[in-house]
Backbone as CSV, one residue per row, in Angstrom:
resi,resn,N_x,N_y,N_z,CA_x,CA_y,CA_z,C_x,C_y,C_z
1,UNK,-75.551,-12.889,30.963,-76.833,-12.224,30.894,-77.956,-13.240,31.102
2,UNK,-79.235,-12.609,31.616,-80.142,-13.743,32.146,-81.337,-13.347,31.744
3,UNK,-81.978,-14.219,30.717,-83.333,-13.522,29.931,-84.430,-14.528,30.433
4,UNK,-85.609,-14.108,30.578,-86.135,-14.907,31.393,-87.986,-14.797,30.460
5,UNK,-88.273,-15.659,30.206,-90.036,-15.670,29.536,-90.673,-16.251,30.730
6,UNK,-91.972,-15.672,30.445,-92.759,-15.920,31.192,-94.092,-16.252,30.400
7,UNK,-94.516,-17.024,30.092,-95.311,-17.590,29.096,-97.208,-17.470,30.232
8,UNK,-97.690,-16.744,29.480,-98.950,-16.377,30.092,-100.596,-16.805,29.103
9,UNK,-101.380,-17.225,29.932,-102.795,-17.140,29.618,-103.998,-17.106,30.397
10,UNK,-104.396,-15.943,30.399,-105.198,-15.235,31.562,-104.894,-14.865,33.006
11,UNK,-103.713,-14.390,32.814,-102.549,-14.575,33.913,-102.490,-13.532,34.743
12,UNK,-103.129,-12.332,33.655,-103.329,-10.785,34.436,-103.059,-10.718,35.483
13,UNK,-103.381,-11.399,37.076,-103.798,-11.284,38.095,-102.513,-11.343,38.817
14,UNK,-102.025,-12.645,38.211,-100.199,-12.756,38.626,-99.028,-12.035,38.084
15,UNK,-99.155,-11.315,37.065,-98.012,-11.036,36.586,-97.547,-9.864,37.059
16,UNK,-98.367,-8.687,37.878,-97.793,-7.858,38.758,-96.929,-8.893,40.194
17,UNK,-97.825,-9.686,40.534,-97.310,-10.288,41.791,-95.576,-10.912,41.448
18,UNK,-95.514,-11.811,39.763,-94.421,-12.179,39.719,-93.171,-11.263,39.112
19,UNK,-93.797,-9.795,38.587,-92.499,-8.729,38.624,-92.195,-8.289,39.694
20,UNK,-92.836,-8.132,40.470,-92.667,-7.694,41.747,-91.642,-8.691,42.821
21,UNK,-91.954,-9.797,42.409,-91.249,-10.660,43.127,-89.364,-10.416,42.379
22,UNK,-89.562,-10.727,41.193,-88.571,-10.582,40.447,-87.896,-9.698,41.174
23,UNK,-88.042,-8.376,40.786,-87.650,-7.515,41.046,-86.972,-7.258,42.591
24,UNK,-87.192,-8.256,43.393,-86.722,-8.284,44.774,-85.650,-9.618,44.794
25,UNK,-85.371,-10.028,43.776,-84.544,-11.155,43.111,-82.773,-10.719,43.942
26,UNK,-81.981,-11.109,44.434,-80.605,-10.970,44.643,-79.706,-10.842,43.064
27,UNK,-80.056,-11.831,42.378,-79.589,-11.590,41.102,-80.911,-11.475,40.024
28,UNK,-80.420,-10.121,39.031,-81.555,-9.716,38.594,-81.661,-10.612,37.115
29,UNK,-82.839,-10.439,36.048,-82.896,-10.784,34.808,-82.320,-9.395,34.278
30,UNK,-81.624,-9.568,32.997,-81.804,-8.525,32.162,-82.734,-7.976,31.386
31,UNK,-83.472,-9.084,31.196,-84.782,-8.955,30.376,-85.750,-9.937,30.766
32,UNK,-87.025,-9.270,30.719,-88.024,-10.410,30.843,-89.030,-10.423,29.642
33,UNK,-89.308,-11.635,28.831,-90.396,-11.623,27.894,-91.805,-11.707,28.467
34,UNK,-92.690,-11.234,28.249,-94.282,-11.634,28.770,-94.755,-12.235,27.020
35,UNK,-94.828,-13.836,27.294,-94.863,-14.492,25.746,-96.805,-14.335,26.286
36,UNK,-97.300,-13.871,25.993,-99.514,-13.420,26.164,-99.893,-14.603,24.803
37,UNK,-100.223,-15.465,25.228,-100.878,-16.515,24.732,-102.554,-16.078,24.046
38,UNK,-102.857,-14.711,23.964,-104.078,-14.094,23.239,-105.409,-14.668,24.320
39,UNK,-104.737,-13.798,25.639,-106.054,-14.651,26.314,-107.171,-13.688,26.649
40,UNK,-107.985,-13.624,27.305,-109.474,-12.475,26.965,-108.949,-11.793,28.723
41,UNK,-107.558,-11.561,28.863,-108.090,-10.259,29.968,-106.319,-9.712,29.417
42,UNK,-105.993,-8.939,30.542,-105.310,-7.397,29.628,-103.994,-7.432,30.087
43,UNK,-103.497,-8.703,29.715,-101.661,-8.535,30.021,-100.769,-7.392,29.315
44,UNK,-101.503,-7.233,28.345,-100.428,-6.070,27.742,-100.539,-5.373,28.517
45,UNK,-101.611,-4.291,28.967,-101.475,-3.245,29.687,-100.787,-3.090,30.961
46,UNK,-100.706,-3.960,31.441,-99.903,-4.608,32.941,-98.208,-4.850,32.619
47,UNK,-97.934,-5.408,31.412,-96.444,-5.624,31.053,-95.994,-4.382,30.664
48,UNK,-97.054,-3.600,30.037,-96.084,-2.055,29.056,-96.300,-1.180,30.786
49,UNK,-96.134,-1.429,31.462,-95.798,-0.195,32.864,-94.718,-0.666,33.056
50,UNK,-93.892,-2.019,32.495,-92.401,-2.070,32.997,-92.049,-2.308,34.189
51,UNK,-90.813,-2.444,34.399,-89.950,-2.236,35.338,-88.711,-1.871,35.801
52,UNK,-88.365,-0.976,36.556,-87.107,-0.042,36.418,-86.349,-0.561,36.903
53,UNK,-85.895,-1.995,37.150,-84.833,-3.009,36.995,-84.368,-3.929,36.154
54,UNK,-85.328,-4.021,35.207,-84.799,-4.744,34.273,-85.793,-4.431,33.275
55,UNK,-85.189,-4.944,31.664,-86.127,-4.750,30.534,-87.398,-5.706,30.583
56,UNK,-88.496,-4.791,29.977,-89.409,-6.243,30.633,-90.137,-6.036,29.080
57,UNK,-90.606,-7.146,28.015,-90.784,-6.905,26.462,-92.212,-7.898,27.304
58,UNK,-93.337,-7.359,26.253,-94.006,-7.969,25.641,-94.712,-8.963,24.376
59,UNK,-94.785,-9.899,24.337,-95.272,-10.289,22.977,-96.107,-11.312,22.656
60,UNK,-97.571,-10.632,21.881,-98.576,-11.504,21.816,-98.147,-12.974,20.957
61,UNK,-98.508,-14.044,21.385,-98.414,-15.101,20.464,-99.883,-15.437,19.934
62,UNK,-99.735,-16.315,18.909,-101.019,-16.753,18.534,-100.468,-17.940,17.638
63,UNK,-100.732,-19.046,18.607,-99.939,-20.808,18.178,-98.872,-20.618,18.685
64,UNK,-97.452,-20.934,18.111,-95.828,-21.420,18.362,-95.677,-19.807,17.938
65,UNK,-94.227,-19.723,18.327,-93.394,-18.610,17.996,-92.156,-18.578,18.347
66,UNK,-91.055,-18.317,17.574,-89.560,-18.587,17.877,-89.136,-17.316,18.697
67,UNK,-88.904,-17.084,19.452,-88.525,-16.085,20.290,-86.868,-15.732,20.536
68,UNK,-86.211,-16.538,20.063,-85.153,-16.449,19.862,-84.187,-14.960,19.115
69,UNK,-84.595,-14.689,18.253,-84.951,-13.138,18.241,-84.355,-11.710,18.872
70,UNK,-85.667,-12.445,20.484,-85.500,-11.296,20.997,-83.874,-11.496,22.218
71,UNK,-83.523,-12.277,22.348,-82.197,-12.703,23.156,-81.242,-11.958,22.681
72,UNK,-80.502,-10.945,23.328,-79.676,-9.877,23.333,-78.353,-10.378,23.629
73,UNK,-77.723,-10.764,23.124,-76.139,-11.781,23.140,-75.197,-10.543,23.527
């Protein structure tokens, strides 16, 4: 299985461009984290539309955060 973060801050602009890319991937992720570093434009709203190839999670950070967690064994 292949879990993949994507660690963002003010990133809005790219993160359609890099699911999109993903998503045209030969081998897919199972999951993708969007780790939103609390930055002033609107990644959540852009990550919660998903993608119907793979799981795609959101989650705001604010400082460090163990993410370990969310890894689906």
């Amino acid at each position: 299985k292949i879990s993949l973060i994507i660690p963002a801050l003010n990133d809005a602009h790219l993160l359609a461009k890099q699911i999109s890319a993903l998503e045209k991937q030969s081998l897919l992720p199972n999951q993708v984290i969007i780790a939103d570093s609390s930055g002033n434009d609107d990644i959540k709203s852009l990550s919660i539309k998903g993608s119907s190839k793979f799981e795609l999670t959101y989650q705001g950070v604010e400082g460090s955060i163990d993410l370990t967690g969310f890894f689906k064994h």
